[in-house]
Coordinates of N, CA and C in Angstrom, one line a residue:
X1 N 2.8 -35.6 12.0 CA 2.1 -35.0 10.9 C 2.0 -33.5 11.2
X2 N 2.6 -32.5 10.5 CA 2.4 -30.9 9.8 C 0.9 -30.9 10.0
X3 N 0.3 -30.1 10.7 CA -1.5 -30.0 10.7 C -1.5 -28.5 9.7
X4 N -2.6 -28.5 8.7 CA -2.7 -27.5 7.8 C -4.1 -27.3 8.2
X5 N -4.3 -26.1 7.9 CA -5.9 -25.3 7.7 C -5.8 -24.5 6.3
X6 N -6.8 -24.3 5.3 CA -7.0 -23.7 4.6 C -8.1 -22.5 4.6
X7 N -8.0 -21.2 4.4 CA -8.7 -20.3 4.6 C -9.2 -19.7 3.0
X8 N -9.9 -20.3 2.8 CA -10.9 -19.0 1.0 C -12.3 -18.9 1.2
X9 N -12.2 -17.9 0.4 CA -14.1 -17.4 0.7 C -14.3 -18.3 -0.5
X10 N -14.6 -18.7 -1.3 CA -14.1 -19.7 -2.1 C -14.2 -21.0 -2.3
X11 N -15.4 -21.6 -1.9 CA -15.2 -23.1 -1.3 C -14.2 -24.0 -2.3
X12 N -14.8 -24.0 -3.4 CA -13.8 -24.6 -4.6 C -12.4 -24.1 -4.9
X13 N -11.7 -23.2 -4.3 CA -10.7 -23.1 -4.0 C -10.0 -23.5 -2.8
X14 N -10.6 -23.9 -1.5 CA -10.3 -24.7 -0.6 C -10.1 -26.2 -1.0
X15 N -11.2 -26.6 -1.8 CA -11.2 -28.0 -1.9 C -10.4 -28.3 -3.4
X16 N -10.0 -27.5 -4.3 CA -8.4 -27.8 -4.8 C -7.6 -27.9 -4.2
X17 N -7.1 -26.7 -3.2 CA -6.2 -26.6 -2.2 C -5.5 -28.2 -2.0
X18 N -7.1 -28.9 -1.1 CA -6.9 -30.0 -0.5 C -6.2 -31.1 -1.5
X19 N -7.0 -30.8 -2.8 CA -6.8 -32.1 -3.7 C -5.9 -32.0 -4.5
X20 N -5.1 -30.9 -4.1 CA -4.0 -30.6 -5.5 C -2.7 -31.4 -5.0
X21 N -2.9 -31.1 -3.5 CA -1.2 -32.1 -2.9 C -1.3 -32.9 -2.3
X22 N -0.5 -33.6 -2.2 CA 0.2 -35.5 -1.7 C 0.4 -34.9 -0.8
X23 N -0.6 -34.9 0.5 CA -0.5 -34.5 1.3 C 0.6 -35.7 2.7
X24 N 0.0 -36.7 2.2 CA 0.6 -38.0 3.3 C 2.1 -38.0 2.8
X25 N 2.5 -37.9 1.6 CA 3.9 -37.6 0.9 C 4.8 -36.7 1.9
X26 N 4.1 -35.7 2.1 CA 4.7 -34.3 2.8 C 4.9 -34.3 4.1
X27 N 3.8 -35.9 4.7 CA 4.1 -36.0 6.3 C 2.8 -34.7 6.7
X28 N 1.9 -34.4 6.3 CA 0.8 -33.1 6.4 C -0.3 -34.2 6.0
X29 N -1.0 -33.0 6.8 CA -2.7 -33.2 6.8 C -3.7 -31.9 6.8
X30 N -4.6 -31.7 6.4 CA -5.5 -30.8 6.4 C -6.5 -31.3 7.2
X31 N -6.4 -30.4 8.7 CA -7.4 -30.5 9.4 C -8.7 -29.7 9.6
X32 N -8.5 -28.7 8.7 CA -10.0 -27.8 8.8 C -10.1 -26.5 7.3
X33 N -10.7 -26.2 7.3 CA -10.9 -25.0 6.1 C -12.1 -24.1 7.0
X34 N -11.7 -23.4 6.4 CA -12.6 -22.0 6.8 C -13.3 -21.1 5.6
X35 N -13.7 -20.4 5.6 CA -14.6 -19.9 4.4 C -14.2 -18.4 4.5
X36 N -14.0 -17.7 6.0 CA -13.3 -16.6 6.1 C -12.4 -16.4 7.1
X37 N -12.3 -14.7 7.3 CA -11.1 -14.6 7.9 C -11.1 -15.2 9.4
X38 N -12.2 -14.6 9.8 CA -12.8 -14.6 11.6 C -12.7 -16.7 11.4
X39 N -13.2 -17.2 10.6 CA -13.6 -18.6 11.0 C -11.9 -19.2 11.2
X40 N -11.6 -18.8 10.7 CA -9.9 -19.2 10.5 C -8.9 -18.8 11.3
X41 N -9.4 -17.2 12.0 CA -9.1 -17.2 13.8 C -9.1 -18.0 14.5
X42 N -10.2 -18.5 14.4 CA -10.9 -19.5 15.4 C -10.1 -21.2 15.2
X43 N -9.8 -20.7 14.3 CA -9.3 -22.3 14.1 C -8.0 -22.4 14.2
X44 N -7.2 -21.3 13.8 CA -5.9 -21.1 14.5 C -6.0 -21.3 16.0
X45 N -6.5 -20.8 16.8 CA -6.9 -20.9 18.1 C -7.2 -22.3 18.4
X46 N -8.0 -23.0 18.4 CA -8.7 -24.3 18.5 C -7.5 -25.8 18.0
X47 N -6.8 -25.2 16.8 CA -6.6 -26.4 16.2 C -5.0 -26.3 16.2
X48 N -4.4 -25.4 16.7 CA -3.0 -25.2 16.4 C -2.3 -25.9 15.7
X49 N -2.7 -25.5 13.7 CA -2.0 -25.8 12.5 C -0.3 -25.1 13.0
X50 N 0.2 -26.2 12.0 CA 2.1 -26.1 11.9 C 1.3 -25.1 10.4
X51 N 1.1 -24.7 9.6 CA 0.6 -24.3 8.2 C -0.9 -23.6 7.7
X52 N -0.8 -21.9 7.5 CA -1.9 -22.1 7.3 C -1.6 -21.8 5.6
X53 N -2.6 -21.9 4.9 CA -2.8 -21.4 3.5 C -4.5 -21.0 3.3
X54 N -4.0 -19.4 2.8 CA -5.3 -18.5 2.9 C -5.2 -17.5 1.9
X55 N -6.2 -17.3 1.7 CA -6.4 -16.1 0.9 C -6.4 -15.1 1.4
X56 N -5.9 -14.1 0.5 CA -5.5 -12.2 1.2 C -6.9 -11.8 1.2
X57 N -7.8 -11.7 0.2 CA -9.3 -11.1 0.0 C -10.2 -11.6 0.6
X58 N -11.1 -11.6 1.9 CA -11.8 -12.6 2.4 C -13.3 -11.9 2.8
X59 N -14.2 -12.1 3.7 CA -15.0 -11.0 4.6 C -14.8 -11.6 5.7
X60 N -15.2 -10.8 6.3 CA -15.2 -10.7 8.0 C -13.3 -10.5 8.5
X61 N -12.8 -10.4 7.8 CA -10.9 -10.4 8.3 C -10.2 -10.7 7.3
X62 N -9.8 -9.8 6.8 CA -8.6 -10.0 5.3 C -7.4 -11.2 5.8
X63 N -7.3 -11.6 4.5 CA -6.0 -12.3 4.9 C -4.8 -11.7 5.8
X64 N -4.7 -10.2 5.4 CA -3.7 -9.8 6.4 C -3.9 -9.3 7.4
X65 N -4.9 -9.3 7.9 CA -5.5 -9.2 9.2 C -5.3 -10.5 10.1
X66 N -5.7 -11.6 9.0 CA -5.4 -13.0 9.7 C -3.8 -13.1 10.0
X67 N -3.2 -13.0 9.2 CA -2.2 -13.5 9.5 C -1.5 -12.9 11.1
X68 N -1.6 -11.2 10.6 CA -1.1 -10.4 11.9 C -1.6 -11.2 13.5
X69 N -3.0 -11.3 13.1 CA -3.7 -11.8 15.0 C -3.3 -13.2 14.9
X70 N -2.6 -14.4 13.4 CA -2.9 -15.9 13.8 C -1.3 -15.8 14.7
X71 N -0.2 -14.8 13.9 CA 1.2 -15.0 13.9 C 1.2 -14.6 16.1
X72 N 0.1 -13.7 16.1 CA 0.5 -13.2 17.4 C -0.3 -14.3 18.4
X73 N -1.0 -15.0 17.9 CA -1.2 -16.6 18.5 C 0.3 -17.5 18.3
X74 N 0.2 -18.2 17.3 CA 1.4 -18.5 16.9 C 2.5 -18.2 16.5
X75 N 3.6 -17.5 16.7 CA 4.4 -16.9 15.9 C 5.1 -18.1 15.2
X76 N 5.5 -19.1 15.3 CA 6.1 -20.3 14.4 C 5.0 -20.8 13.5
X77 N 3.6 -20.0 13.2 CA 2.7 -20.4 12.4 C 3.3 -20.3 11.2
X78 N 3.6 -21.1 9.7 CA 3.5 -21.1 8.5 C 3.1 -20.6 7.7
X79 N 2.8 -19.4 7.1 CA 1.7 -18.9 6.1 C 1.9 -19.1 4.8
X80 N 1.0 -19.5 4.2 CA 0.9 -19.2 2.5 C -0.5 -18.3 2.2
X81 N 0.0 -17.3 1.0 CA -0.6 -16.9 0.5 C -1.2 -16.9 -0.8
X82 N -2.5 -17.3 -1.1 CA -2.6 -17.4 -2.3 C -3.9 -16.3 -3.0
X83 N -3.9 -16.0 -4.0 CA -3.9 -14.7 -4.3 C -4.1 -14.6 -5.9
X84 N -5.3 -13.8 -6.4 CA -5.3 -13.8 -7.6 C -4.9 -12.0 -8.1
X85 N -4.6 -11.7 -6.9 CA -3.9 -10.3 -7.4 C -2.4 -10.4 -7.3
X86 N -1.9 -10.3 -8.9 CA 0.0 -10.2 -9.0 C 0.7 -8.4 -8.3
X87 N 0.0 -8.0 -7.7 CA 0.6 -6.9 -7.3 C 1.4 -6.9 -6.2
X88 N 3.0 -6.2 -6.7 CA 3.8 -6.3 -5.5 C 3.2 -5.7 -3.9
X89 N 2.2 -4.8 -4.0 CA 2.3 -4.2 -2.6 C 1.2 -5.3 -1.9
X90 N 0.6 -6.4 -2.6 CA 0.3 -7.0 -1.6 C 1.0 -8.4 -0.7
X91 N 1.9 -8.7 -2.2 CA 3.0 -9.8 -1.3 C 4.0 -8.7 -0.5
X92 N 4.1 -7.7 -0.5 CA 5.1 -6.8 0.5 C 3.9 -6.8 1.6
X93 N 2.9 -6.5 1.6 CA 2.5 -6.3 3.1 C 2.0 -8.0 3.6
X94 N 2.0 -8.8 2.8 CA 1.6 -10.0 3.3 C 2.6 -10.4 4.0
X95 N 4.1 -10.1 3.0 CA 5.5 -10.8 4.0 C 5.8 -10.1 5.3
X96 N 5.1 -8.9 5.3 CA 5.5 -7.7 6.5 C 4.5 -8.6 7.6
X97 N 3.2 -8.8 7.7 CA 2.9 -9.4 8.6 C 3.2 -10.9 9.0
X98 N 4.2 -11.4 8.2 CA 4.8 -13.1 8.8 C 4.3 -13.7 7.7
X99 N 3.8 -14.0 6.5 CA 3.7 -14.8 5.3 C 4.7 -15.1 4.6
X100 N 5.2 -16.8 4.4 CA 6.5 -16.7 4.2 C 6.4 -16.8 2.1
X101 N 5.2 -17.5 2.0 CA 5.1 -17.7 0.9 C 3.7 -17.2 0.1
X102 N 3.4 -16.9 -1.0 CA 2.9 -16.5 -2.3 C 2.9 -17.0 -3.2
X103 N 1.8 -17.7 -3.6 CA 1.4 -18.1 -4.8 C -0.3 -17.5 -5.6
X104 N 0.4 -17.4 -6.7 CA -1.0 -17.1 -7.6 C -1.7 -17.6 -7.9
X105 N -3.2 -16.9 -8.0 CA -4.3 -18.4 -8.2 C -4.0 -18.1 -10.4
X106 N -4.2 -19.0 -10.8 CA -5.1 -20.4 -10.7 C -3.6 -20.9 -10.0
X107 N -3.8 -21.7 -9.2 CA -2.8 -22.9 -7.9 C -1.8 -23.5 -9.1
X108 N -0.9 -23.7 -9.3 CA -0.4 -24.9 -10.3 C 0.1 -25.9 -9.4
X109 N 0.4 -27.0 -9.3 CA 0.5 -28.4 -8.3 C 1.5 -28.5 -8.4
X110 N 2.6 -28.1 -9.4 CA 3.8 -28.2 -8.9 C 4.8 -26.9 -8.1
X111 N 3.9 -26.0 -7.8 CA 4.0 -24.6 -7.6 C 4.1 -24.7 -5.6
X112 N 3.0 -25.4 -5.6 CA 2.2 -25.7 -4.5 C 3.2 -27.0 -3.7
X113 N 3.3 -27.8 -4.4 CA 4.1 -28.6 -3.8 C 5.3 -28.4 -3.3
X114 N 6.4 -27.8 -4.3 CA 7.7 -27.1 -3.8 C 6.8 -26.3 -2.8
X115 N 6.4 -25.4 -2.3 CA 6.0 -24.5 -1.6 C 6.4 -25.4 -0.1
X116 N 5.0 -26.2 -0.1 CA 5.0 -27.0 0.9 C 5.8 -28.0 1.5
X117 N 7.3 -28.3 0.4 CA 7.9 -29.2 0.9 C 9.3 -28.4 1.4
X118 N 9.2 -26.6 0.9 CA 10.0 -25.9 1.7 C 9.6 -25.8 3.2
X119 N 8.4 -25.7 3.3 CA 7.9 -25.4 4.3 C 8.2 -26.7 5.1
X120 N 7.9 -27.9 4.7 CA 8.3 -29.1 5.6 C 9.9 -28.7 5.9
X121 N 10.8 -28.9 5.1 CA 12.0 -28.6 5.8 C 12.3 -27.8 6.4
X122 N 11.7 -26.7 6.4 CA 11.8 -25.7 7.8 C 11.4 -26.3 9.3
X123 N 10.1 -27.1 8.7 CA 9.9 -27.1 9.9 C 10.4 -28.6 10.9
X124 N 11.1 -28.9 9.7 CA 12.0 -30.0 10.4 C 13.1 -29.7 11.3
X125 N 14.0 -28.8 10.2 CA 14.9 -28.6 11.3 C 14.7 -27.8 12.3
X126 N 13.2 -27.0 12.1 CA 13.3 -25.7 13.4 C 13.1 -27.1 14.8
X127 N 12.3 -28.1 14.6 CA 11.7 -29.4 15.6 C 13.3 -29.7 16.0
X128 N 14.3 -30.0 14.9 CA 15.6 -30.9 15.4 C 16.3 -29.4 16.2
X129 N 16.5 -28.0 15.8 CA 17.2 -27.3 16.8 C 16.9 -27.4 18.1
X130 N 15.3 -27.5 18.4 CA 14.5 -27.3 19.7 C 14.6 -28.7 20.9
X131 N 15.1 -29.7 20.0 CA 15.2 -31.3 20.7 C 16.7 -31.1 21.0
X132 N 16.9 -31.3 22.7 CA 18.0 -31.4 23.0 C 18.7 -32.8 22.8
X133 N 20.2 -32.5 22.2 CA 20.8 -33.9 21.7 C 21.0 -35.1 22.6
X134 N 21.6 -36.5 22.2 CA 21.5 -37.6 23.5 C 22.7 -36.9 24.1
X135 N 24.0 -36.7 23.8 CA 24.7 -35.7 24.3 C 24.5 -35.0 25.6
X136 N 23.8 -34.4 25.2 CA 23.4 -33.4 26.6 C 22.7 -33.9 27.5
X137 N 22.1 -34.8 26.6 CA 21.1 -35.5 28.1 C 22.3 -36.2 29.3
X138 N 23.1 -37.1 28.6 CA 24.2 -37.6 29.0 C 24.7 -36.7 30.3
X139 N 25.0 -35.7 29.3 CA 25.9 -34.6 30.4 C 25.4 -34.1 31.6
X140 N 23.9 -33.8 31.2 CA 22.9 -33.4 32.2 C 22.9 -34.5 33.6
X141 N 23.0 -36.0 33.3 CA 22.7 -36.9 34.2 C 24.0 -37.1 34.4
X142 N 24.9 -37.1 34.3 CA 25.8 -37.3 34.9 C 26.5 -36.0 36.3
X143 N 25.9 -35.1 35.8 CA 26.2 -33.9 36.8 C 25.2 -34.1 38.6

């Protein structure tokens, strides 16, 4: 299972978040939410999510703050951004610090879903490049 964390100042926007996707569908779980930026450091750290989904406007650590220090914990971290500002310069500097995705609030569920089931296939095949094939193993033992 894909482990997710959700980051909004927002509580009712975390617990959409949660309830908007088929999460078991997607092979994902949500293991924690945070309320802001700094709590969601911490939970990057502690919980090492494959996915985070957070908001850009937060206190204590903007979303792009988060992202910059979670990516330099994890660099194969997932980001989504969700965001009730449509202005390009904030999905440009969100994608500049490692956010691969953007969505606008109000959330739509089928918005959200595609999002997250691109994101599963990424992170499938990045799992199948990194597993050495039976092939090799083969070769390896025989040498």
């Amino acid at each position: 299972m894909l482990k997710v964390i959700i980051a909004d100042d927002e509580r009712l926007i975390c617990r959409l978040v949660q309830t908007l996707a088929d999460w078991d569908s997607l092979g994902m779980e949500v293991v924690a939410m945070a309320e802001n930026g700094l709590e969601a450091l911490e939970l990057v750290r502690s919980r090492h999510p494959d996915i985070m989904i957070t908001d850009i406007r937060m206190p204590g650590c903007d979303g792009l703050e988060l992202i910059r220090s979670a990516k330099q914990i994890m660099p194969d971290l997932e980001v989504v951004i969700i965001s009730g500002y449509a202005h390009f310069e904030y999905a440009q500097s969100a994608m500049k610090y490692g956010a691969g995705y953007y969505l606008l609030k109000p959330i739509k569920q089928a918005e959200l879903m595609e999002t997250l089931e691109k994101i599963r296939e990424k992170c499938e095949s990045r799992l199948e490049t990194m597993e050495p094939s039976a092939g090799s193993i083969r070769t390896a033992k025989r040498i």
